[in-house]
Amino acid sequence: MNQLDILQQHREALLLAEAIGLLHDYRKCSDEHLKTQASNLSGQQALARNELGNRYPQLSNTNVQLLGITCAVTDLLDDRTWNKDVLGQYLSRCHKTAHFDKQEPVGGKQNYPHIQRSTPFGFENNVFNGLTEKLWGLPWDKLSSYSADKRNSLRHAIEDLFSQTIADTRRPINEVDLWSWGLLVGALYKSALAGALLTGSPPNAGDLRWRLLGVRVNGLNYLLSVARIPDLLTRQEIISDSLDRVRNLLEVTYPLGSEVYRDENGSVYVVPDIADLLNRTDGNGISLRDLILQEFEQGTVKNKPTLQLGGEITPHLGLEQVPWWGQDPEWPNSSNDELPDISKFLSRKIASLANAGVIQQFWQHQEAADICTVCGLRPQGPSQKAADRNVCDICEERRADRSQKWATSQSNKTIWTDEVADANGRLALIVGRFDLTHWLDGSLLDSLLLIAPHNPENAEGKPVTSKTPSFSRLRRIWETTRRFWRDVQNGIEWQLTDDRRRLKIFLDSVPDLGPFHVYDLVLGVTNLSVVWIPARNDDAAGYLLSADNLGYIAHQLGAEPAIYGDPATAAIFVEEYLQKEFVANGCRPVLRNPDAGTRQSNRNLLACVHIVQVEYQQDAYATLIPILAEPQTFMIIVSADKSLDVLRNIKEKYEREMGKVRDRLPIHLGVVYASRRTPIRAVLDAGRAMLDCRTMAQRWTIESSVNGQSSEVTLDIKRNGHQIRWRIPLRMNDGMTEDQWYPYIFLDTRGDDKKVDDAQRRAVKIDWPAEACWIVHAGDLREGEVIYVWPSTFDFEFLDTTARRFEIHYDEEGRRPRRTRPYYLEDLDRLEGLWNCMKRLTKTQRHQVIRTIEATREMWYGQDAGGASTKDDVFRQFVADTLAGAQWEWQKFPTEWQEKLIQAGVRGELTDLAELHMEILKE
């Protein structure tokens, strides 16, 4: 049996083959290619094949030597020579295998120079011109002496360029960007050659098959089981480093696979079709399985061996049992395609247990000790500073390392929740989740069409066809949703950077404090969070740096709203207070350790120290703490007073970019509000509970359908007294091409296919997991019809106590055991309008109106578990009379808003509004 070492021996050749796979269709990254594909141009010439050799002649003398074959790089990058030897035949087969991703559409050509590239959900952007110049600007010379050291820089350069153009300009396959196309072929090619080396008997090109390998953990549970944000961010860095080390092992050290998926729960790789792959060994007899586990355990921070992940969690390794070949080798004479089932890896529940053997070592020579409050595995200490904070030395050093990074190089960001909190001391954890369940299992891809019905360009009458659930397409789906969240995160960072400042507090001597640890400076009515920054070249004695929202501190110290409401003015106010109290008056400061045990909690750490100077720091910082921005999961902590603005921005972005599939791609948003000192573990637990929100497909009735000059359709849909409005785009980004492929909605026919009327409108019968059903183009839907919708929602909860988080749970229909929540995402605009109406009343009047309605509801219906009050016309009339009797000129409200206010009062939504705006946000 050949060992893994054979891959090391041929490493450079395998990596060069991978690069050739990435670049094999490089000629498509050119203005010449876009012109040849354009419908408005004719007689255009493609980029000449010999141009590469002319510009980089050294590539003609650079060879790939594998399987006893020697082939020049320029020959492998010329598809006319692929059939002359095994290396070319393998590359040709991999190219054809990948064609299960790039099916043949009918028509769909675009005009040059306005070529568009699309996301998998039909949202388009321009492909820029000047591609050819950028193509020749790639570092082609790296191929002539290719090595592992050059791999990353070349890949990044290719990705940056190829991801901006497309492998085919025809709609709707203009979603296949050239990077994902080359990445797939490169992954297949390298794996095929590695498999041939390992088995020692290269199969014929037509017999090549591959498998998927999953390296999965319960990453979300590991990340969120923390007591403080620095611990979370450190764990995030360690998990990322662990997965990077495994990727380097499988892609470079033993180049047999390529990572094709990653999220917070691990990675998935394309590997050769070798059933016992994980049992193959290196020259020392160590199996690939053990090598992966060893690499994963070495994940750390800043390459420090003492801070390694160790045995805190162990990944689950799974090799696909059934191999696949992608597109049928006999295509087009046969269509027996075999596609990998990546959804099995992503849907499997993983229990990432600790490695007991590794953890045991920490307890062998340890006297009786409490367990670390961060990792929950190792004993506290043994250092005194770690023991005082109830953590082990490893977790303490990790935390300090994160704080040092913040203090020395990340002054424009924060890792402290106290700094994020608003002037009322409130923060908000915003969570988001895309429900990709039926996208990643491939079933919803049947609703995305390749060849549409009633297509005027389909002169040959080719059958209506859906897109294939290729794992490359699934990759683009999760990349699109991950990019969505990362764009949201970047937008929030820009939006929430204000004029907040920090203060430097200098002392007359060096106290015995932990470097970069956070402490509480007692200011009488409140505590100011400060971090000890030890001495550096420019600070002989070190200083305390504030880690708090100085607007909140100013508020607590009695400043007027005009002062504490302005970040810069608030900082000056607190600076002057400290100068007066501790410098001018000579009061002795009191500094305490908030993490200390009961015996140490009242100890003054500055008992013999005075404050001698306070300085105003000029650097502003963004008031947010990013936590997760993964394909399905998003988490970020922001100032509570900015939370609704963030929600509205996410909603607008979602409607703009996912509007054509909003009925099938629900987004669930949640906000957990808390006070600044609420234990972060409780806040994260509440956020994780909100991420569990799932919605089943629901039946909604179309109240009206209005086409707006064919550019979009406005649908008013209704269910159980709730009405929401959708605006669904009906054209592509050029504003002229009608979208025949994306905006389809599931129609409830009640088994009567005649209701579809597919001869008169665009409708397709598809196999939805258990039964056949119809989808109809959104522009062809009719009033009164019933459609299936996976609704998007948003929810919120205020943790006035940490136990409140246990009230967040959802039934199978995505509802909580309370009357109103969660809301539909589209309700955000309606609720904003309702609050603008309610603000016409005084604060006292708002309380009186809402208290009257809710007291009467309780008196008439008790707990009203069945929601009887919402169905009672008498109670509805009572609510209407109560609102009309308030002192706010009720008759001047438009009838539409009178009705909305009454309905909100009947449902109890006015109570939610008052809680959100008056109690939580303190407006």
Coordinates of C-alpha atoms in Angstrom, one line a residue, residues 426-431 635-638 640 643 669-675 678 680 682-691 795-800 804-805 808 810 920:
R426 CA -28.1 49.2 27.5
L427 CA -26.7 47.1 24.7
A428 CA -28.3 44.9 22.1
L429 CA -27.2 41.5 20.7
I430 CA -28.5 41.3 17.2
V431 CA -28.7 37.8 15.7
M635 CA -24.2 37.8 15.7
I636 CA -23.1 41.3 16.6
I637 CA -23.3 43.4 19.7
V638 CA -24.3 47.0 19.2
A640 CA -29.2 49.5 22.1
S643 CA -30.5 48.5 17.1
L669 CA -33.6 38.4 13.0
G670 CA -33.6 38.8 16.7
V671 CA -32.5 41.4 19.3
V672 CA -31.6 40.6 22.9
Y673 CA -31.5 43.8 25.0
A674 CA -29.6 43.8 28.2
S675 CA -28.0 46.1 30.7
T678 CA -25.6 41.5 32.4
I680 CA -22.6 37.9 28.6
A682 CA -26.9 34.8 29.5
V683 CA -27.1 37.3 26.6
L684 CA -25.5 34.8 24.2
D685 CA -27.7 32.0 25.5
A686 CA -30.7 34.1 24.7
G687 CA -29.3 34.9 21.2
R688 CA -28.7 31.3 20.5
A689 CA -32.3 30.5 21.5
M690 CA -33.5 33.1 19.0
L691 CA -31.4 31.4 16.3
D795 CA -38.1 39.0 17.6
F796 CA -36.9 40.9 20.6
E797 CA -36.5 40.3 24.4
F798 CA -35.2 42.4 27.3
L799 CA -33.2 40.5 29.9
D800 CA -34.4 42.4 32.9
R804 CA -35.7 35.7 31.1
R805 CA -33.7 33.9 28.5
I808 CA -37.3 32.3 24.5
Y810 CA -40.4 28.4 19.6
I920 CA -35.9 49.3 26.9

